[in-house]
Coordinates of C-alpha atoms in Angstrom, one line a residue:
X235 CA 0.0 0.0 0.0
X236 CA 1.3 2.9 -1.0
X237 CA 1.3 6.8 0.5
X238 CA -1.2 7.7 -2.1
X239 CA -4.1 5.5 -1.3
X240 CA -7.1 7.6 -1.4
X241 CA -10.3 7.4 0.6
X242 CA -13.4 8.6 0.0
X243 CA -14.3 12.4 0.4
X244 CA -17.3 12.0 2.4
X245 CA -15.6 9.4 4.7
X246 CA -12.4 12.1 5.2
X247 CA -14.8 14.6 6.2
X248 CA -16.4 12.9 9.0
X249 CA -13.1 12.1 10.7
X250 CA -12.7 15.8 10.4
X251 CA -16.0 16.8 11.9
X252 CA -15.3 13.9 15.2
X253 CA -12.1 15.2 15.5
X254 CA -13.0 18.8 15.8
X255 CA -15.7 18.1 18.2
X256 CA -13.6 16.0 20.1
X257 CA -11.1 18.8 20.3
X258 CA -13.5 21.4 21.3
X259 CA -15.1 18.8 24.2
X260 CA -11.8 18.1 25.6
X261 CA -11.1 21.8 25.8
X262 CA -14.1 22.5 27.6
X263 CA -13.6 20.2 30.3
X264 CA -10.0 21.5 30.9
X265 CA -11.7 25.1 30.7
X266 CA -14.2 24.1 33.2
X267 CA -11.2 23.0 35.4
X268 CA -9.6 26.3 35.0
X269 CA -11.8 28.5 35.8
X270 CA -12.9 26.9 39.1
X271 CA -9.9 26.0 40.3
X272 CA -8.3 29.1 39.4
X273 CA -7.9 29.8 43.5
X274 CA -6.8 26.6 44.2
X275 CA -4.0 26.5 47.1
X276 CA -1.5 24.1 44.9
X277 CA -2.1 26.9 41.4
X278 CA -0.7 29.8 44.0
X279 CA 2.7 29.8 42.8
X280 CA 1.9 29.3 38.9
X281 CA -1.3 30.8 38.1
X282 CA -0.4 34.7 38.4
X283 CA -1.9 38.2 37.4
X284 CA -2.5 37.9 33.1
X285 CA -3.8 40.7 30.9
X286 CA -5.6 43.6 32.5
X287 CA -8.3 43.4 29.7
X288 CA -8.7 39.5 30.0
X289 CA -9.3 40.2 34.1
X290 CA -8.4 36.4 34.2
X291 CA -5.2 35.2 36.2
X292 CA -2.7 33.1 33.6
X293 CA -0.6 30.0 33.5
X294 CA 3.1 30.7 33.8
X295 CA 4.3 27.5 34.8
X296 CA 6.9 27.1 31.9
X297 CA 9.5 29.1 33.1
X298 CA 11.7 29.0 29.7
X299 CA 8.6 30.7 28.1
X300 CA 8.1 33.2 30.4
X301 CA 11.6 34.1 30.1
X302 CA 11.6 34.2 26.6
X303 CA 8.3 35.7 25.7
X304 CA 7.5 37.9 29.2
X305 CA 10.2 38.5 31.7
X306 CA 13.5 38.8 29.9
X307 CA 12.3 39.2 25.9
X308 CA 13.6 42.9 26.0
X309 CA 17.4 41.1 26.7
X310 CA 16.5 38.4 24.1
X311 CA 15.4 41.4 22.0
X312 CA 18.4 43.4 22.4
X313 CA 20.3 40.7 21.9
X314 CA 19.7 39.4 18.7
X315 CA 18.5 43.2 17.3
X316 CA 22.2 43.8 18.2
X317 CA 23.7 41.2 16.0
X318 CA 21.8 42.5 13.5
X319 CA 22.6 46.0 13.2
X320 CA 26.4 45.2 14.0
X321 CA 26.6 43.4 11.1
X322 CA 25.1 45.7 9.3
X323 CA 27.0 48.8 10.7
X324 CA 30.1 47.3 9.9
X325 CA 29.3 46.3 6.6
X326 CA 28.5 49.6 5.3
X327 CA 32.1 51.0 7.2
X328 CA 33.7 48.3 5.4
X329 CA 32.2 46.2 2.9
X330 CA 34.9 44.4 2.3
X331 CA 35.0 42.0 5.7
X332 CA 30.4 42.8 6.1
X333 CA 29.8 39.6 4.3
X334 CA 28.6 36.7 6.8
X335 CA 31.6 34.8 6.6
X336 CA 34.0 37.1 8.2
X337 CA 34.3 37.9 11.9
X338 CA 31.8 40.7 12.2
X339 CA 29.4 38.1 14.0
X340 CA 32.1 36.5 15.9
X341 CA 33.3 40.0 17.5
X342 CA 29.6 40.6 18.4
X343 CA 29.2 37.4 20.2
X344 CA 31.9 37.2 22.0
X345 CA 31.4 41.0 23.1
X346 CA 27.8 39.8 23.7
X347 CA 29.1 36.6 25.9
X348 CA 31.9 38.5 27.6
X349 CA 29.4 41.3 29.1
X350 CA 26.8 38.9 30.2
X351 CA 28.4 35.8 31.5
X352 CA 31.8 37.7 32.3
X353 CA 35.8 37.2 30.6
X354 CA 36.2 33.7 33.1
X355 CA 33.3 31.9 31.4
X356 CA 34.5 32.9 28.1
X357 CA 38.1 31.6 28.7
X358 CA 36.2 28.4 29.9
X359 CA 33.8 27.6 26.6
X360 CA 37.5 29.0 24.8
X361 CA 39.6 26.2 26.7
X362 CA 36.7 23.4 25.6
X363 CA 37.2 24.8 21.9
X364 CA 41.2 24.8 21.9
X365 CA 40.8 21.1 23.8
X366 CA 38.5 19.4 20.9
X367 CA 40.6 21.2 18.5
X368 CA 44.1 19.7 19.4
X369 CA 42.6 16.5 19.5
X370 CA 41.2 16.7 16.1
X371 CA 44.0 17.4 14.6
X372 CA 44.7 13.2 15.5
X373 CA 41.8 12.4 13.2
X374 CA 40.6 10.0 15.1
X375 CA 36.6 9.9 15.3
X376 CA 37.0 7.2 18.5
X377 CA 39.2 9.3 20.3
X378 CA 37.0 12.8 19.0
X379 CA 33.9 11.6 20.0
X380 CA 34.9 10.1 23.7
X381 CA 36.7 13.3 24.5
X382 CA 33.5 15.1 23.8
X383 CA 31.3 13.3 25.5
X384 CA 33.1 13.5 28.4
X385 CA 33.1 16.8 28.3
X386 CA 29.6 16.9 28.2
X387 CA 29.2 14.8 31.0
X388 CA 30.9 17.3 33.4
X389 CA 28.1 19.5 32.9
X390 CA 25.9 17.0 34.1
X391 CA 27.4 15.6 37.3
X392 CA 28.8 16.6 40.6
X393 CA 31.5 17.8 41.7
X394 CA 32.3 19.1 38.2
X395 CA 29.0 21.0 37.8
X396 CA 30.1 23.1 40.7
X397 CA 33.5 23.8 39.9
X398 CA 33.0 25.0 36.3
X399 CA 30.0 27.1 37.5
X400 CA 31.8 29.0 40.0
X401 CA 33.6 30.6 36.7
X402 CA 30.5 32.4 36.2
X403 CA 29.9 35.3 39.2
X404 CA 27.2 38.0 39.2
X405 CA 23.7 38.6 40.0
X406 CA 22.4 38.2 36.8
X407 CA 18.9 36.1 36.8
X408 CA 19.4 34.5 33.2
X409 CA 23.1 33.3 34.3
X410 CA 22.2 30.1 35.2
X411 CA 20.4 29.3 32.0
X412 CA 23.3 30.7 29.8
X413 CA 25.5 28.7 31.7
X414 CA 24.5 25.4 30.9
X415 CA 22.8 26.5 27.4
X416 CA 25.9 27.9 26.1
X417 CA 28.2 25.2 27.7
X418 CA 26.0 22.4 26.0
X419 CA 25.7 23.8 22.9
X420 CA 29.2 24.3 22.4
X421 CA 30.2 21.2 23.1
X422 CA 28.2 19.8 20.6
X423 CA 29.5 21.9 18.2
X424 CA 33.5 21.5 18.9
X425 CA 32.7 17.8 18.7
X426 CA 30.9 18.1 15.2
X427 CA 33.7 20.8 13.7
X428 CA 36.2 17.8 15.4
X429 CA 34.8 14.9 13.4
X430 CA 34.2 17.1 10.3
X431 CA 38.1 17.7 10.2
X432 CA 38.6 13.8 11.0
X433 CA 36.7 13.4 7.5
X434 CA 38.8 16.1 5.4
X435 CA 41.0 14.0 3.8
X436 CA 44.2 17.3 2.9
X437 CA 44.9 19.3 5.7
X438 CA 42.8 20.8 8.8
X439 CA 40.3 23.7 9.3
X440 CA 41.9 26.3 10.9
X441 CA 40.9 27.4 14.6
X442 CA 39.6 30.6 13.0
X443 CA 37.0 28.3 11.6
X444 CA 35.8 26.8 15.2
X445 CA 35.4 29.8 16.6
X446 CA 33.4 31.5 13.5
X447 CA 31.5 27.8 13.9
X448 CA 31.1 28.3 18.0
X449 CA 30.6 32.0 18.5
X450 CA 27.7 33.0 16.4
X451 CA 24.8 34.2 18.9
X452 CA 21.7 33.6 17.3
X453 CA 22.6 29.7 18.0
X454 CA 25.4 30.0 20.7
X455 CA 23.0 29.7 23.9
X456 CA 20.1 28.5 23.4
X457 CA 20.7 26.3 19.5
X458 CA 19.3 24.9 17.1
X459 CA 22.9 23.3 15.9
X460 CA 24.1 23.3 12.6
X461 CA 26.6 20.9 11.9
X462 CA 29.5 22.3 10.7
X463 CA 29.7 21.1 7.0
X464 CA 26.3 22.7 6.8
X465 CA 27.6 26.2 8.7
X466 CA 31.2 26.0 6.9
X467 CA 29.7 26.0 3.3
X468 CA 26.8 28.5 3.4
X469 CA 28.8 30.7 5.8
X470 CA 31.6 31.0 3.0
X471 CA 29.3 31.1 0.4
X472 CA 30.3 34.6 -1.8
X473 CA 27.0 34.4 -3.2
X474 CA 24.8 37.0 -1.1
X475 CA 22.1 37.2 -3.5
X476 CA 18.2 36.2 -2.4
X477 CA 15.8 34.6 -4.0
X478 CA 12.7 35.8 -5.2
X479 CA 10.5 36.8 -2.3
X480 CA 12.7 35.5 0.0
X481 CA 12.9 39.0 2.5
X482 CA 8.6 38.4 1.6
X483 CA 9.0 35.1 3.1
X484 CA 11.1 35.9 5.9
X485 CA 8.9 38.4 6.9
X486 CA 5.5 36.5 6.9
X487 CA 7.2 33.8 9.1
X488 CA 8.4 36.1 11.5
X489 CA 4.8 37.6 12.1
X490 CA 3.5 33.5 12.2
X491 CA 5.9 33.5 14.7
X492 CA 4.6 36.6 16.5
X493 CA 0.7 35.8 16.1
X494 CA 1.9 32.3 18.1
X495 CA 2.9 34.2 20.6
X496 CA -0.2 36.0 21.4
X497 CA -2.4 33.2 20.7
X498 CA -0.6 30.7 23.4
X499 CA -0.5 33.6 25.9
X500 CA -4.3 34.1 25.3
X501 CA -4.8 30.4 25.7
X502 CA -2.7 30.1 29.1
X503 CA -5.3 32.8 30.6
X504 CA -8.6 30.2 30.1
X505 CA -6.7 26.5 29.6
X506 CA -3.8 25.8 32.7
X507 CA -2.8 22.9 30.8
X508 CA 0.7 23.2 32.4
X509 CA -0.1 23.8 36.2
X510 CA -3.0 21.0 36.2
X511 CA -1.4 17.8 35.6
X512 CA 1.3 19.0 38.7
X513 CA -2.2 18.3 41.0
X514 CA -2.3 14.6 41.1
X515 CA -5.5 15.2 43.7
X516 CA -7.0 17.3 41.3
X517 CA -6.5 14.6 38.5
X518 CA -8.1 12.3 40.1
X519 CA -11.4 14.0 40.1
X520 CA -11.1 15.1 36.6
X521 CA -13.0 13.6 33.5
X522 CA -11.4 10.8 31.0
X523 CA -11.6 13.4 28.6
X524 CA -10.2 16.0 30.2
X525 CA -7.0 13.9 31.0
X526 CA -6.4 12.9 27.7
X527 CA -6.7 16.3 26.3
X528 CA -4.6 17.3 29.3
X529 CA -2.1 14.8 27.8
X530 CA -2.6 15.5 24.6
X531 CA -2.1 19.2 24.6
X532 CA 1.1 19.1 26.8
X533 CA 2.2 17.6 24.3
X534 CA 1.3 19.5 21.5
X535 CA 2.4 22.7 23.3
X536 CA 5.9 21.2 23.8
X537 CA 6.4 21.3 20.2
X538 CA 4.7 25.1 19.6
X539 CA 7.1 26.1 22.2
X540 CA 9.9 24.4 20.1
X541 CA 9.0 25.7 17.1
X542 CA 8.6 29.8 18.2
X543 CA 11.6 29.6 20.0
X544 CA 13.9 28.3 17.2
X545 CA 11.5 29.3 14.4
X546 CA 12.4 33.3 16.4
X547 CA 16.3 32.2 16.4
X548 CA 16.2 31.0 12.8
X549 CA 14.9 34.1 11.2
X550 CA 17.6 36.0 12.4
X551 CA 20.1 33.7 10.9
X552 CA 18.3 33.7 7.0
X553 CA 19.0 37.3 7.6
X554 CA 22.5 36.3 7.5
X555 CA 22.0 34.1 4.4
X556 CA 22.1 30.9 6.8
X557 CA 19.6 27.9 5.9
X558 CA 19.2 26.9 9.3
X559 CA 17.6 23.1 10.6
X560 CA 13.8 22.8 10.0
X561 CA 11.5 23.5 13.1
X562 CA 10.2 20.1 14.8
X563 CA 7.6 18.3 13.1
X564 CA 4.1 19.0 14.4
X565 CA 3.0 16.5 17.6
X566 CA -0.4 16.1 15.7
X567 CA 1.4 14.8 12.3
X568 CA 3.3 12.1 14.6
X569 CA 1.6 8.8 14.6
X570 CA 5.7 6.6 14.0
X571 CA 8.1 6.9 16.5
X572 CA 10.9 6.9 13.7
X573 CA 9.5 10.5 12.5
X574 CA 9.3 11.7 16.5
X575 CA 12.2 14.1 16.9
X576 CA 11.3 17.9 18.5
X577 CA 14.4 19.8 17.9
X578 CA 15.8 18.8 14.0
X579 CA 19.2 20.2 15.0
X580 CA 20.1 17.7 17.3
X581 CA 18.6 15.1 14.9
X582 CA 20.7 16.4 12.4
X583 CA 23.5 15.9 14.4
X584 CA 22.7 12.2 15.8
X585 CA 21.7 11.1 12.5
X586 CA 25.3 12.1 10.8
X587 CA 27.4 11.0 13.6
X588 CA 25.7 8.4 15.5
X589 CA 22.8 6.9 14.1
X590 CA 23.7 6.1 10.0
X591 CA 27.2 5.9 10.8
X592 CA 26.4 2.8 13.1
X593 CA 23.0 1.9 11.4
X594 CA 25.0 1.3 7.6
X595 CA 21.3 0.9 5.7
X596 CA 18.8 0.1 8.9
X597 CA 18.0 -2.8 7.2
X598 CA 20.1 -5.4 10.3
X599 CA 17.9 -5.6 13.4
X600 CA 21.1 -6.3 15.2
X601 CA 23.0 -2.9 13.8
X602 CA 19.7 -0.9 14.6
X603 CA 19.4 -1.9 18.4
X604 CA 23.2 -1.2 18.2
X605 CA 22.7 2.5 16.8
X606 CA 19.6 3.2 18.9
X607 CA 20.8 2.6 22.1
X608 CA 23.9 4.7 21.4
X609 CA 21.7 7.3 20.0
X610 CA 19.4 7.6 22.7
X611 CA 22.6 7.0 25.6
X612 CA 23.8 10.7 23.9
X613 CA 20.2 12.1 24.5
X614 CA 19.9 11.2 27.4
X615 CA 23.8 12.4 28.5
X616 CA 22.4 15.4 26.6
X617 CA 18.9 16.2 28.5
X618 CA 20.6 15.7 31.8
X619 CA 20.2 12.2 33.4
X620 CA 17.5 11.4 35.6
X621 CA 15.2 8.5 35.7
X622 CA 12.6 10.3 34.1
X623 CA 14.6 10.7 31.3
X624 CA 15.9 7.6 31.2
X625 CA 12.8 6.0 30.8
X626 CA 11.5 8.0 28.0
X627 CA 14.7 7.0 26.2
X628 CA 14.1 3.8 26.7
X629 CA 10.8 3.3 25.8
X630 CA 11.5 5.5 22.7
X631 CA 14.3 3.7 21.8
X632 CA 12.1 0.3 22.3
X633 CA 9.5 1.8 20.2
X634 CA 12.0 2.4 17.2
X635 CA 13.0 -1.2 17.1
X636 CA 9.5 -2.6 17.4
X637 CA 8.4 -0.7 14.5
X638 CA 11.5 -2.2 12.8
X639 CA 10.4 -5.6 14.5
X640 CA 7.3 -5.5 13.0
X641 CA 8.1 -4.2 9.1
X642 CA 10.0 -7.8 9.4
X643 CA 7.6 -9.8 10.8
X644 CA 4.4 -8.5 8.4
X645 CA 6.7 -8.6 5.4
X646 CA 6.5 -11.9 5.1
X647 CA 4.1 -14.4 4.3
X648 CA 0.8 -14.8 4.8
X649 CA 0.2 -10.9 5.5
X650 CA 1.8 -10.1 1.9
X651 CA -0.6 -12.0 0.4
X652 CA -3.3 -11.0 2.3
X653 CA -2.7 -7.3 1.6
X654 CA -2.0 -8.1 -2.0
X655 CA -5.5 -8.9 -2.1
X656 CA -7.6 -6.2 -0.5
X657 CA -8.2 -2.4 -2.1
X658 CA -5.6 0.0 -1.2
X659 CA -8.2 1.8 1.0
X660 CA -8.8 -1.1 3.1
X661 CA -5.3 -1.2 3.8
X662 CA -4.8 2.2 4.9
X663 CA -7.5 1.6 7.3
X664 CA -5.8 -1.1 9.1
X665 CA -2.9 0.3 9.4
X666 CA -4.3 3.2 10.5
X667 CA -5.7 1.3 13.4
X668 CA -2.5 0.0 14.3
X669 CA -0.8 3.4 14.2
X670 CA -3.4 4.7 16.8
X671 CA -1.9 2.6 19.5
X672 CA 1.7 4.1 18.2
X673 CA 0.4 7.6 18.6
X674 CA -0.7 7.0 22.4
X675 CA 2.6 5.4 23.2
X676 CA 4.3 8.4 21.7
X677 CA 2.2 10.7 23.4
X678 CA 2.7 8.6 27.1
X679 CA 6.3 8.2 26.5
X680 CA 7.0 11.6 25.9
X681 CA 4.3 12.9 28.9
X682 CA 7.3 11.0 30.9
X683 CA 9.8 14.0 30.2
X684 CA 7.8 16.7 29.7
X685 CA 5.4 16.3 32.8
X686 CA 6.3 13.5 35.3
X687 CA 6.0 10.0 35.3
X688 CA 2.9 9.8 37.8
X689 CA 1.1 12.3 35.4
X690 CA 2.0 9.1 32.4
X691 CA 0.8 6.6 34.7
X692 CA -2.5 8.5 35.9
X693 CA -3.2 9.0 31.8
X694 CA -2.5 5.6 30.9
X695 CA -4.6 3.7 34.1
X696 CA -7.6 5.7 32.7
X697 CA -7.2 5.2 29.2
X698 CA -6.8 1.8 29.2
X699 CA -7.7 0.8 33.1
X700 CA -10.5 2.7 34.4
X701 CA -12.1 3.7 31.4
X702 CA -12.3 0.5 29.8
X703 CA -14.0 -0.3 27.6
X704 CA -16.0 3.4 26.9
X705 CA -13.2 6.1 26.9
X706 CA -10.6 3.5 25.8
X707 CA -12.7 2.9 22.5
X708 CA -13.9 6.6 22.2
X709 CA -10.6 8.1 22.5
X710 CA -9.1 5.5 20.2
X711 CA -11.9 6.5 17.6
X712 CA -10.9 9.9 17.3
X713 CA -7.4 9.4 17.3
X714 CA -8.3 7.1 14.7
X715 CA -10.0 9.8 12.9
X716 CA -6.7 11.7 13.4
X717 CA -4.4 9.9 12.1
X718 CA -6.3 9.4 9.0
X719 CA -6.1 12.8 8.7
X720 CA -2.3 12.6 8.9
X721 CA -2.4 10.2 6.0
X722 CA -4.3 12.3 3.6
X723 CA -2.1 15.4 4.6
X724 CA 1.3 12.8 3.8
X725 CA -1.1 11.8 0.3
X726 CA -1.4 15.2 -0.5
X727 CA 2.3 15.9 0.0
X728 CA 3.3 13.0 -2.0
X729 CA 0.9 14.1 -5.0
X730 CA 2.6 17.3 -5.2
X731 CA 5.9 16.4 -4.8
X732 CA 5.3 13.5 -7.6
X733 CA 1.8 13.7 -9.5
X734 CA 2.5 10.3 -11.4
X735 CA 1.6 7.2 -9.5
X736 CA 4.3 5.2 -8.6
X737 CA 4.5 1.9 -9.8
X738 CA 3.1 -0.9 -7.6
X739 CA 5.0 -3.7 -6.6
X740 CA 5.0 -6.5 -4.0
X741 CA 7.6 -4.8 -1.5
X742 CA 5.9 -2.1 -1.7
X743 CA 2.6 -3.7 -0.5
X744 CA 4.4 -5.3 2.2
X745 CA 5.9 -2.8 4.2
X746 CA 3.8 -2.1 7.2
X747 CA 3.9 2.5 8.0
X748 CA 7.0 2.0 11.0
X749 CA 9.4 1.0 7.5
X750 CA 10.4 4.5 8.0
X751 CA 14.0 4.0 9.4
X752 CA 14.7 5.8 12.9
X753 CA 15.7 9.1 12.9
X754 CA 16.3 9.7 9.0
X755 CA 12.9 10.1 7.6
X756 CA 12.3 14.2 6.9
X757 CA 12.7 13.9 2.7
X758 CA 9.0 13.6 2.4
X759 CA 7.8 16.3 4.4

């Protein structure tokens, strides 16, 4: 069966019209919850003071949006308005050294980092860069790659935590944040300019190079990361010209980026979907449909939050001619734990150096456990160990080779045969059914490192516990209905990408939706 198997029109839009009132149910619930619990003892700390006009109190329980969007945007906004018109400044005093490639944006950074965080922390993230260089310059991706990930790992355990944040001194609120952000991020970014140069066959970038690579701001604290062949060749590109509407373009994603903004800060002043599931007493009296759309939409926010904050980052850097890494793929278009990834930069980055270089061609169960588990080790070494996060890497990393598991097992006889012989429709109705269990592990799993691991096991005791078999079958239905949804979207995609049908065949037919291999699966999109 292929991506282009059509249904019915009528059929499409009745999954529409469930999965819009199911939507607007679930919201009313958690509404419902809001509003009278909006003086609850437990909410004190999170639900504060919103918009005067609104006269309703609002949810700031994520504290990185809040800093971004509400108590320190004006720094943010400073910030990266800085880089900006220092770029620009010194291009028009000197053209010659303006272009994107020089060290205009180097200078600002490092000016930027050096007044914020203070000349000791710079000397420190310096010492990590002159470290992984000198042992690049051995060309040896073992010995790269170990030295790296060490590194990494002393920001994530005691004593060395302490030590290398006592380089940092000052009063400054955001410090904290900066610390690790920048520290993280550019380690992962000496160890990628470190493997690069393992792979250049003549010779060895030049330091100059790292430090172009490290010290750019838009991406220094807070990402996405480029790899550094990406960086290297578009930021020595000579070629400054724009395509047609591009500045156009730029633009309208900018104000996308904007209207997001208001519209989730309206939304936290009616639906606390962050401060809720943190009331397990509270849970417990709620409806089955308001904790699945609890679940549901914590998840779903996740990824909006993703997507402003890089989507914010990245349109500064296409203002420097840079094509930065895509934002994450919707939550609602996930329904295959091989397409799950939230921030494409570090996806980029795994998939390059961890995951296809161990993997070969995903097509050995043995090499994929193999490249999994070290893929999701660095995740986990890179979110900070903890248990929480080490079962979500677990089960994520299960859920990659069971889809893989399964292709196998359904690509042989009889279930080739038997899907040989029904309509194409059919087909993508079953496995539609089959990827509705996938989308509620994905959304459990993942409820496990955004929110808390009793919040995953109150969700899942009622979906499939408690609520059996009403709310179990009901809230299967419509996410039924939306992952159908998904499929027409991925249909209409593949139509316009190539109008011509492709040419059936008996592979084809067999492979079951999880044949996508892990982590290396955005081509289509």
């Amino acid at each position: 069966m292929g991506v282009k198997a059509a249904l019915p029109k009528h059929e499409l839009y009745f999954y529409y019209v469930v999965l819009c009132f199911a939507m607007l149910w679930a919201a009313s619930w958690i509404l419902e919850v809001s509003s009278s619990n909006v003086n609850r003892k437990s909410f004190k700390s999170n639900i504060q003071p919103g918009w005067y006009f609104f006269g309703r109190k609002m949810d700031t329980a994520d504290v990185e949006w809040m800093m971004w969007f509400s108590t320190f945007r004006e720094h943010i906004v400073f910030a990266l308005s800085g880089h900006i018109l220092f770029a620009k400044i010194c291009s028009m005093l000197a053209p010659q050294v303006g272009d994107r490639g020089s060290l205009v944006h180097t200078v600002y950074c490092v000016l930027a980092v050096l007044s914020s965080m203070g000349w000791t922390y710079v000397m420190l993230i310096l010492s990590h860069c002159m470290l992984l260089y000198s042992i690049s310059l051995v060309k040896l991706r073992w010995l790269c790659f170990t030295a790296g990930l060490t590194m990494l790992a002393t920001f994530k355990m005691e004593p060395f935590i302490s030590w290398q944040a006592g380089f940092v001194s000052g009063s400054f609120e955001l410090r904290p944040v900066f610390f690790y952000g920048g520290c993280g991020f550019s380690i992962m970014r000496c160890i990628s300019f470190a493997l690069e140069n393992c792979e250049k066959k003549e010779g060895n970038y030049s330091v100059l190079e790292l430090l172009k690579y490290n010290f750019y701001l838009p991406f220094f604290y807070f990402g996405p990361i480029m790899t550094f062949d990406k960086f290297h060749l578009q930021a020595n590109n000579p070629d400054l010209s724009r395509k047609e509407r591009e500045m156009w373009n730029i633009s309208v994603q900018a104000l996308l980026h904007l209207g997001a903004i208001i519209v989730v800060a309206i939304l936290f002043h009616f639906l606390y979907i962050l401060t809720i599931p943190s009331d397990l007493k509270l849970l417990k009296r709620l409806s089955d449909w308001a904790i699945a759309g609890l679940a549901y939409l914590n998840v779903v926010y996740d990824w909006v939050k993703t997507a402003v904050m890089f989507g914010v980052i990245n349109t500064v850097s296409r203002l420097d001619h840079l094509d930065p890494p895509k934002p994450p793929k919707c939550t609602t278009m996930l329904y295959v734990f091989s397409e799950m990834h939230f921030d494409r930069g570090i996806h980029d980055w795994l998939c390059k150096y961890v995951y296809n270089h161990l993997g070969g061609q995903h097509n050995n169960v043995l090499d994929e456990l193999v490249a999994s588990l070290c893929t999701y080790g660095i995740i986990a070494l890179w979110l900070g160990p903890s248990w929480g996060i080490f079962i979500w890497a677990f089960f994520n990393c299960f859920g990659l080779n069971f889809e893989m598991w399964m292709a196998k097992f359904f690509s042989t006889e009889p279930f080739v045969s038997i899907e040989m012989a029904m309509s194409q429709s059919m087909s993508r109705r079953i496995r539609a059914v089959l990827n509705t269990f996938n989308f509620w592990s994905i959304v459990l799993y993942n409820i496990v490192a955004l929110n808390s691991l009793d919040f995953a096991k109150l969700v899942a005791k009622r979906l499939l516990v408690k609520g059996f078999p009403l709310s179990t079958i009901t809230v299967m239905f419509v996410t039924y209905c939306l992952v159908q949804i998904i499929k027409e979207r991925e249909r209409e995609q593949a139509l316009i990408h190539d109008p011509d049908p492709p040419p059936s065949s008996t592979t084809t037919s067999a492979q079951t939706p999880s044949t996508a291999h892990p982590l290396d699966k955005e081509k289509p999109e």
